[in-house]
Coordinates of C-alpha atoms in Angstrom, one line a residue:
M207 CA 98.3 53.1 -16.4
K208 CA 94.5 53.0 -15.6
K209 CA 95.3 51.6 -12.2
L210 CA 97.7 54.5 -11.5
V211 CA 95.1 57.1 -12.5
L212 CA 92.6 55.3 -10.3
I213 CA 94.9 55.3 -7.3
F214 CA 95.7 59.0 -7.8
L215 CA 92.0 59.9 -8.0
L216 CA 91.4 57.9 -4.8
I217 CA 94.2 59.7 -3.0
S218 CA 93.0 63.1 -4.2
I219 CA 89.5 62.4 -2.9
V220 CA 90.8 61.2 0.5
V221 CA 93.0 64.3 0.9
T222 CA 90.2 66.7 -0.2
A223 CA 87.8 65.0 2.2
Q224 CA 90.3 65.3 5.1
E225 CA 90.9 69.0 4.4
T226 CA 87.2 69.7 4.2
S227 CA 86.7 67.7 7.4
Q228 CA 89.4 69.8 9.2
E229 CA 87.9 73.1 8.0
T230 CA 84.3 72.2 9.1
S231 CA 85.1 70.2 12.2
P232 CA 85.5 72.2 15.5
I233 CA 89.1 72.5 16.7
Y234 CA 89.5 71.9 20.4
K235 CA 91.5 74.6 22.3
K236 CA 91.8 75.1 26.0
R237 CA 90.1 78.2 27.3
V238 CA 92.3 81.0 28.6
L239 CA 90.3 81.0 31.8
E240 CA 88.0 78.1 32.5
S241 CA 85.6 79.9 34.9
T242 CA 85.1 83.1 36.8
E243 CA 87.7 83.8 39.5
V244 CA 87.4 86.1 42.4
D245 CA 90.4 87.4 44.4
F246 CA 89.9 89.0 47.8
L247 CA 93.1 90.9 48.7
T248 CA 93.9 92.9 51.8
S249 CA 96.9 94.6 53.4
Y250 CA 97.6 96.5 56.6
Y251 CA 100.6 98.8 56.6
S252 CA 102.0 100.7 59.6
Q253 CA 105.1 102.9 59.8
D254 CA 106.9 105.3 62.2
G255 CA 109.9 107.6 62.0
D256 CA 111.1 111.1 62.7
N257 CA 111.6 112.7 59.3
A258 CA 108.2 113.9 58.1
A259 CA 108.3 115.9 54.9
V260 CA 105.0 117.7 55.8
T261 CA 106.8 119.5 58.7
G262 CA 110.1 120.1 56.7
G263 CA 112.0 116.8 57.3
L264 CA 111.7 116.7 61.1
G265 CA 108.6 115.2 62.8
T266 CA 106.5 112.1 63.2
E267 CA 106.1 109.8 60.2
E268 CA 103.5 107.7 62.0
L269 CA 101.0 106.3 59.4
T270 CA 98.6 103.4 59.1
D271 CA 96.9 102.2 55.9
F272 CA 94.3 99.5 55.3
T273 CA 93.7 98.4 51.7
P274 CA 90.9 95.9 50.9
T275 CA 90.7 95.0 47.2
I276 CA 88.5 92.7 45.0
V277 CA 89.6 91.4 41.6
V278 CA 87.1 89.6 39.4
S279 CA 88.3 87.8 36.3
V280 CA 85.5 86.8 33.9
P281 CA 86.0 84.6 30.8
L282 CA 84.0 86.2 27.9
N283 CA 84.7 83.3 25.6
D284 CA 87.5 80.9 24.9
D285 CA 89.9 83.7 24.0
D286 CA 88.9 86.8 25.9
V287 CA 89.0 87.7 29.6
L288 CA 87.7 90.8 31.4
I289 CA 89.3 91.8 34.7
I290 CA 87.8 94.3 37.1
D291 CA 90.1 95.4 40.0
A292 CA 88.5 97.7 42.6
G293 CA 89.8 98.8 45.9
I294 CA 90.1 101.4 48.6
S295 CA 93.0 102.6 50.6
A296 CA 92.0 104.1 54.0
Y297 CA 94.9 105.8 55.8
T298 CA 95.5 107.7 59.0
S299 CA 98.6 109.9 59.0
A300 CA 100.0 111.8 61.9
S301 CA 102.4 113.8 59.6
S302 CA 99.7 114.9 57.1
S303 CA 97.5 116.0 60.0
N304 CA 100.1 118.7 60.6
V305 CA 99.2 120.5 57.4
D306 CA 97.3 122.6 59.9
P307 CA 98.9 122.0 63.3
F308 CA 97.0 124.8 65.0
D309 CA 93.4 123.5 64.7
T310 CA 93.2 122.9 68.4
D311 CA 94.0 125.1 71.4
G312 CA 96.7 122.7 72.7
S313 CA 100.4 122.7 72.0
A314 CA 101.6 122.3 68.4
S315 CA 104.6 120.1 67.7
P316 CA 105.9 118.3 64.6
F317 CA 106.2 115.2 66.7
V318 CA 102.5 115.2 67.8
A319 CA 99.6 114.5 65.5
S320 CA 97.0 117.2 65.0
S321 CA 93.3 116.4 64.9
G322 CA 92.6 118.1 61.6
A323 CA 90.7 116.7 58.6
S324 CA 94.0 116.0 56.8
R325 CA 94.8 113.4 59.3
Q326 CA 92.9 110.7 57.3
D327 CA 91.6 110.1 53.8
V328 CA 90.4 107.4 51.5
L329 CA 91.8 106.6 48.0
T330 CA 89.4 104.8 45.7
T331 CA 90.7 103.0 42.6
V332 CA 89.1 101.0 39.8
V333 CA 91.0 99.3 37.0
G334 CA 89.4 97.4 34.0
T335 CA 91.5 95.2 31.8
Y336 CA 90.4 93.4 28.6
S337 CA 92.8 90.7 27.2
H338 CA 92.6 88.6 24.0
S339 CA 94.7 85.5 23.2
S340 CA 95.2 84.0 19.7
D341 CA 94.1 80.5 19.0
N342 CA 97.5 79.1 19.5
R343 CA 98.0 81.2 22.7
N344 CA 101.2 82.6 21.3
N345 CA 99.9 86.2 21.0
I346 CA 98.2 88.1 23.8
W347 CA 96.8 91.6 23.5
S348 CA 95.4 93.6 26.4
A349 CA 93.9 97.1 27.0
N350 CA 93.2 98.8 30.3
A351 CA 91.6 101.9 31.8
S352 CA 91.8 103.2 35.4
L353 CA 90.3 105.8 37.7
A354 CA 91.7 106.9 41.1
N355 CA 90.3 109.6 43.5
E356 CA 90.9 111.0 46.9
Y357 CA 90.3 114.3 48.6
D358 CA 93.1 116.3 46.9
Y359 CA 93.9 114.1 43.9
F360 CA 92.2 112.6 40.8
S361 CA 93.7 110.3 38.2
V362 CA 92.6 108.7 34.9
G363 CA 94.8 106.2 33.1
F364 CA 94.8 104.0 30.0
G365 CA 97.2 101.7 28.3
G366 CA 97.8 98.3 26.7
S367 CA 100.2 95.5 26.2
Y368 CA 101.3 92.8 23.8
A369 CA 103.0 89.5 24.5
R370 CA 104.5 87.1 22.0
L371 CA 105.5 83.5 22.9
F372 CA 107.6 81.4 20.6
N373 CA 110.1 78.6 20.6
E374 CA 107.4 76.2 21.8
K375 CA 106.4 78.8 24.5
N376 CA 109.9 78.7 26.0
T377 CA 110.6 82.3 25.0
E378 CA 108.4 85.4 25.6
F379 CA 108.7 89.0 24.6
N380 CA 106.3 91.6 25.9
V381 CA 105.8 95.3 25.6
K382 CA 103.4 97.6 27.6
A383 CA 102.6 101.3 27.6
N384 CA 100.5 103.4 29.9
V385 CA 99.4 107.0 30.3
F386 CA 98.2 108.6 33.6
L387 CA 96.6 112.0 33.6
D388 CA 96.5 113.4 37.2
T389 CA 95.1 116.5 38.8
W390 CA 95.9 117.9 42.2
N391 CA 93.5 119.9 44.3
A392 CA 96.4 121.7 46.0
I393 CA 96.3 122.0 49.8
Y394 CA 99.0 124.3 51.3
P395 CA 100.3 124.5 54.9
S396 CA 98.0 126.7 57.0
E397 CA 100.5 129.4 57.7
L398 CA 101.2 130.0 54.0
R399 CA 97.7 130.3 52.7
D400 CA 97.2 133.9 53.7
N401 CA 100.8 134.9 53.2
P402 CA 100.9 137.6 50.4
S403 CA 104.4 136.7 49.4
F404 CA 103.6 133.0 49.0
E405 CA 103.3 131.8 45.3
E406 CA 100.8 129.0 44.6
F407 CA 101.3 126.6 41.8
N408 CA 99.8 127.7 38.5
D409 CA 99.4 124.3 37.0
E410 CA 98.0 121.5 39.2
S411 CA 98.2 118.7 36.5
R412 CA 100.7 115.9 36.2
N413 CA 101.0 113.5 33.3
S414 CA 103.0 110.3 33.3
Y415 CA 103.9 108.2 30.3
S416 CA 105.5 104.8 30.7
L417 CA 106.9 102.2 28.3
G418 CA 108.0 98.7 29.4
L419 CA 109.9 96.0 27.6
G420 CA 110.3 92.4 28.9
F421 CA 112.0 89.2 27.8
S422 CA 111.9 85.8 29.5
Q423 CA 113.5 82.5 28.6
I424 CA 113.4 79.0 29.9
L425 CA 117.1 78.1 29.8
T426 CA 116.9 74.6 31.1
K427 CA 114.4 72.4 32.9
K428 CA 115.5 74.0 36.1
I429 CA 116.4 77.6 35.2
Q430 CA 114.2 80.4 34.0
A431 CA 115.5 84.0 33.4
S432 CA 113.9 87.3 32.5
L433 CA 115.0 90.9 31.7
S434 CA 113.0 94.1 31.9
L435 CA 113.4 97.7 30.9
D436 CA 111.0 100.5 32.0
L437 CA 111.1 104.1 30.7
I438 CA 108.9 106.8 32.5
Q439 CA 108.5 110.4 31.6
Q440 CA 106.6 112.7 34.0
E441 CA 105.5 116.3 33.4
G442 CA 103.6 118.9 35.4
L443 CA 103.3 119.4 39.2
L444 CA 105.8 116.9 40.6
S445 CA 106.0 118.7 44.0
T446 CA 103.7 117.8 46.9
P447 CA 101.9 121.1 47.7
F448 CA 101.6 120.6 51.5
Q449 CA 105.2 119.6 52.2
R450 CA 107.1 122.4 54.0
V451 CA 110.7 123.7 53.5
Q452 CA 112.5 125.9 56.1
F453 CA 115.4 128.1 54.9
S454 CA 118.7 128.4 56.9
D455 CA 119.1 132.1 55.7
V456 CA 115.7 133.1 56.9
A457 CA 115.0 133.6 60.6
D458 CA 112.8 130.8 62.1
V459 CA 109.3 131.6 63.3
V460 CA 108.2 129.2 66.0
V461 CA 104.7 129.1 67.3
R462 CA 103.8 126.8 70.1
E463 CA 106.9 124.6 69.5
F464 CA 106.1 124.4 65.8
T465 CA 108.6 125.9 63.2
L466 CA 106.6 127.5 60.4
G467 CA 107.4 126.8 56.8
D468 CA 109.1 129.4 54.7
D469 CA 107.9 127.7 51.5
V470 CA 106.6 124.5 50.2
E471 CA 108.6 121.8 48.3
R472 CA 109.4 123.0 44.8
L473 CA 110.8 120.5 42.2
P474 CA 111.3 120.6 38.5
D475 CA 108.2 120.1 36.3
S476 CA 109.7 117.1 34.4
R477 CA 111.4 113.9 35.4
F478 CA 112.7 111.0 33.3
K479 CA 113.2 107.6 34.9
I480 CA 115.0 104.4 33.7
A481 CA 114.8 101.1 35.5
A482 CA 116.5 97.9 34.2
G483 CA 116.2 94.6 36.0
G484 CA 116.5 90.9 35.8
R485 CA 115.2 87.7 37.4
L486 CA 116.7 84.3 37.8
H487 CA 114.6 81.4 39.1
Y488 CA 116.3 78.1 39.9
Y489 CA 114.4 74.9 40.6
I490 CA 116.5 72.9 43.1
N491 CA 114.2 70.0 43.6
E492 CA 110.5 69.4 44.4
F493 CA 110.9 71.1 47.8
F494 CA 113.1 74.1 47.1
V495 CA 113.1 76.9 44.5
V496 CA 115.4 80.0 44.5
R497 CA 114.0 83.2 43.1
T498 CA 116.4 86.2 42.7
F499 CA 115.9 89.7 41.4
Y500 CA 118.1 92.7 40.7
R501 CA 117.1 96.2 39.4
Y502 CA 119.1 99.3 38.7
Y503 CA 117.3 102.7 38.6
T504 CA 118.4 106.2 37.6
D505 CA 116.7 109.5 36.8
D506 CA 117.6 113.0 35.8
W507 CA 117.0 114.3 39.4
G508 CA 120.3 112.7 40.5
I509 CA 118.9 109.5 42.1
D510 CA 120.6 106.2 41.4
S511 CA 119.4 103.0 43.2
H512 CA 120.1 99.3 43.4
T513 CA 117.5 96.7 44.5
A514 CA 118.4 93.1 45.2
S515 CA 116.1 90.4 46.6
I516 CA 115.9 86.7 47.1
E517 CA 113.0 84.4 47.9
L518 CA 113.3 80.7 48.8
P519 CA 109.9 78.9 48.5
I520 CA 109.9 75.8 50.6
K521 CA 107.2 73.2 49.7
I522 CA 106.1 71.5 52.9
T523 CA 103.3 69.4 51.4
D524 CA 101.6 69.2 48.0
K525 CA 99.4 72.1 49.1
I526 CA 101.4 74.2 51.6
T527 CA 104.5 76.3 50.7
L528 CA 106.6 78.7 52.9
Y529 CA 108.1 81.9 51.5
P530 CA 111.0 83.3 53.4
S531 CA 112.5 86.4 51.6
Y532 CA 115.0 89.2 51.9
R533 CA 115.3 92.5 50.0
F534 CA 118.1 95.1 50.1
Y535 CA 117.8 98.7 48.7
L536 CA 120.5 101.4 48.2
Q537 CA 119.7 104.9 47.0
T538 CA 121.6 108.2 46.4
E539 CA 120.0 111.5 47.2
A540 CA 118.3 113.8 44.7
D541 CA 120.1 117.0 43.7
Y542 CA 117.4 119.0 45.4
F543 CA 117.3 117.4 48.8
A544 CA 118.5 118.8 52.1
P545 CA 117.5 118.0 55.7
F546 CA 115.4 120.3 58.0
N547 CA 116.3 124.0 57.9
Q548 CA 119.4 123.6 55.6
H549 CA 118.1 124.9 52.2
L550 CA 118.8 128.4 51.0
S551 CA 116.1 130.8 49.8
T552 CA 118.1 131.6 46.7
Q553 CA 117.7 128.0 45.4
D554 CA 115.3 127.3 42.6
F555 CA 114.4 123.8 43.7
Y556 CA 114.3 122.3 47.2
T557 CA 112.8 119.4 49.2
S558 CA 113.2 117.9 52.6
D559 CA 111.4 114.7 51.7
Y560 CA 113.5 111.8 53.0
D561 CA 112.1 109.5 50.2
L562 CA 114.5 111.6 48.0
S563 CA 117.5 111.3 50.4
D564 CA 120.3 108.9 50.3
F565 CA 119.6 105.8 52.4
T566 CA 119.8 102.0 52.6
A567 CA 116.9 99.8 53.5
N568 CA 116.4 96.1 54.5
Q569 CA 113.2 94.2 54.2
Y570 CA 112.7 90.8 55.8
G571 CA 109.7 88.7 54.8
F572 CA 107.9 85.5 55.5
G573 CA 104.8 84.0 54.0
I574 CA 102.7 80.9 53.8
G575 CA 100.7 79.7 50.8
Y576 CA 97.9 77.1 50.4
T577 CA 97.0 75.8 46.9
D578 CA 94.3 73.4 45.9
I579 CA 93.9 73.3 42.1
F580 CA 90.8 71.3 42.4
A581 CA 89.2 73.8 44.8
K582 CA 87.6 71.2 47.0
N583 CA 86.8 73.5 49.9
H584 CA 83.8 75.8 49.2
V585 CA 82.4 79.1 50.5
W586 CA 78.9 79.3 49.2
K587 CA 79.1 78.9 45.4
F588 CA 82.9 79.5 45.3
G589 CA 85.6 76.9 45.5
L590 CA 88.8 78.0 47.4
K591 CA 91.8 77.6 45.1
S592 CA 94.5 79.3 47.0
V593 CA 95.4 81.4 50.1
D594 CA 98.4 83.5 50.5
L595 CA 99.5 85.2 53.8
R596 CA 102.6 87.4 54.1
F597 CA 104.4 89.5 56.6
R598 CA 107.3 91.9 55.8
H599 CA 109.4 94.1 58.1
Y600 CA 111.1 97.2 56.6
E601 CA 113.9 99.3 58.1
R602 CA 115.8 102.3 56.7
N603 CA 119.1 103.6 58.2
S604 CA 117.3 106.9 58.6
G605 CA 115.2 105.4 61.4
L606 CA 112.0 104.7 59.5
K607 CA 110.4 101.4 60.3
A608 CA 107.4 99.7 58.8
N609 CA 105.4 96.5 59.0
I610 CA 103.2 95.1 56.2
F611 CA 100.6 92.3 56.6
S612 CA 98.9 91.1 53.5
G613 CA 96.6 88.3 52.5
G614 CA 95.0 87.0 49.3
F615 CA 92.2 84.5 48.8
N616 CA 91.5 83.1 45.3
F617 CA 88.1 81.6 44.6
I618 CA 86.6 79.9 41.5
M619 CA 83.0 80.1 40.8
D620 CA 81.3 76.8 40.3

């Protein structure tokens, strides 16, 4: 009996010592982000077409946009990361230049760019995101705030997200919410500014509220699937103040080949959007992966759309991957859309913006990626981890064509 008591005491001492040791000894956990990372991103976009909304749905849509961006991710400790995303979007637009087509003594035409100040502008954006991960990395919280500004527009936004991983991290559920508070500095077509019968917008604010839900699951060693649902409510000035509309029941006034606007685009002051989608990724072998995506969209303006895409990453070497891709888009027109000079003055809402028309679009893409997880190549004090270069060509059946060049460079600070 004494031996049993002695053995029990010894076991109790050992267990107590182990528990004390576990509480006082540091537990190793992998940092969420090992070191500061810097991403240099850039894109160049160009388009052309003949359905400019600024001139009432008929006119040049020529536009170029250059967008350099820098993203800095800083580990604050083992669990917390701060991300600063800052960029500018500098564009030149032949269509928006025709907000005032009579700023020169030459001819005025919807198919010819004017030389006015509205021809070009710069959008500046800054987004800050703070994220925290639990010790077991199964819970991730984040909060974000943003600012955006250009000549006739200012926006402030904030939001957050939560992600929960379980089933040995094979399953993930996430929820995100964002609020954007925007203010227009309304600019109207030149011929309407001094028109006594023209009514300006009383409220130049626009608020957007979004809620997103996501679910992803690793089904097998080769298959991963995800589902998403996004709900968006917008309120306020949803029209673009400088986009013209011409009425078929009002006599046209043409000055130097330019048809003057009878009014500006007028749309309801609320819009509710729903988008539901899914992804399926299939790992064929060490050289090929198939990535598919589908999304259905609908809103209370009468638009329904379907998006389907496929990407086939092809691994050429352990560091180089090719990315051929294809995307198809189909959309029905909004209840308030009509082409150039086909609206009636008795209508409450009207637009000739072909982004709200019915159309189909095809996008063909190709990219090349370079990845070196050890970041052996250096630029000053930064190790080059990855390079991503992409080209995409976009075509609508309305005639709009666009090309997008983009590049990304990911560096790790030593």
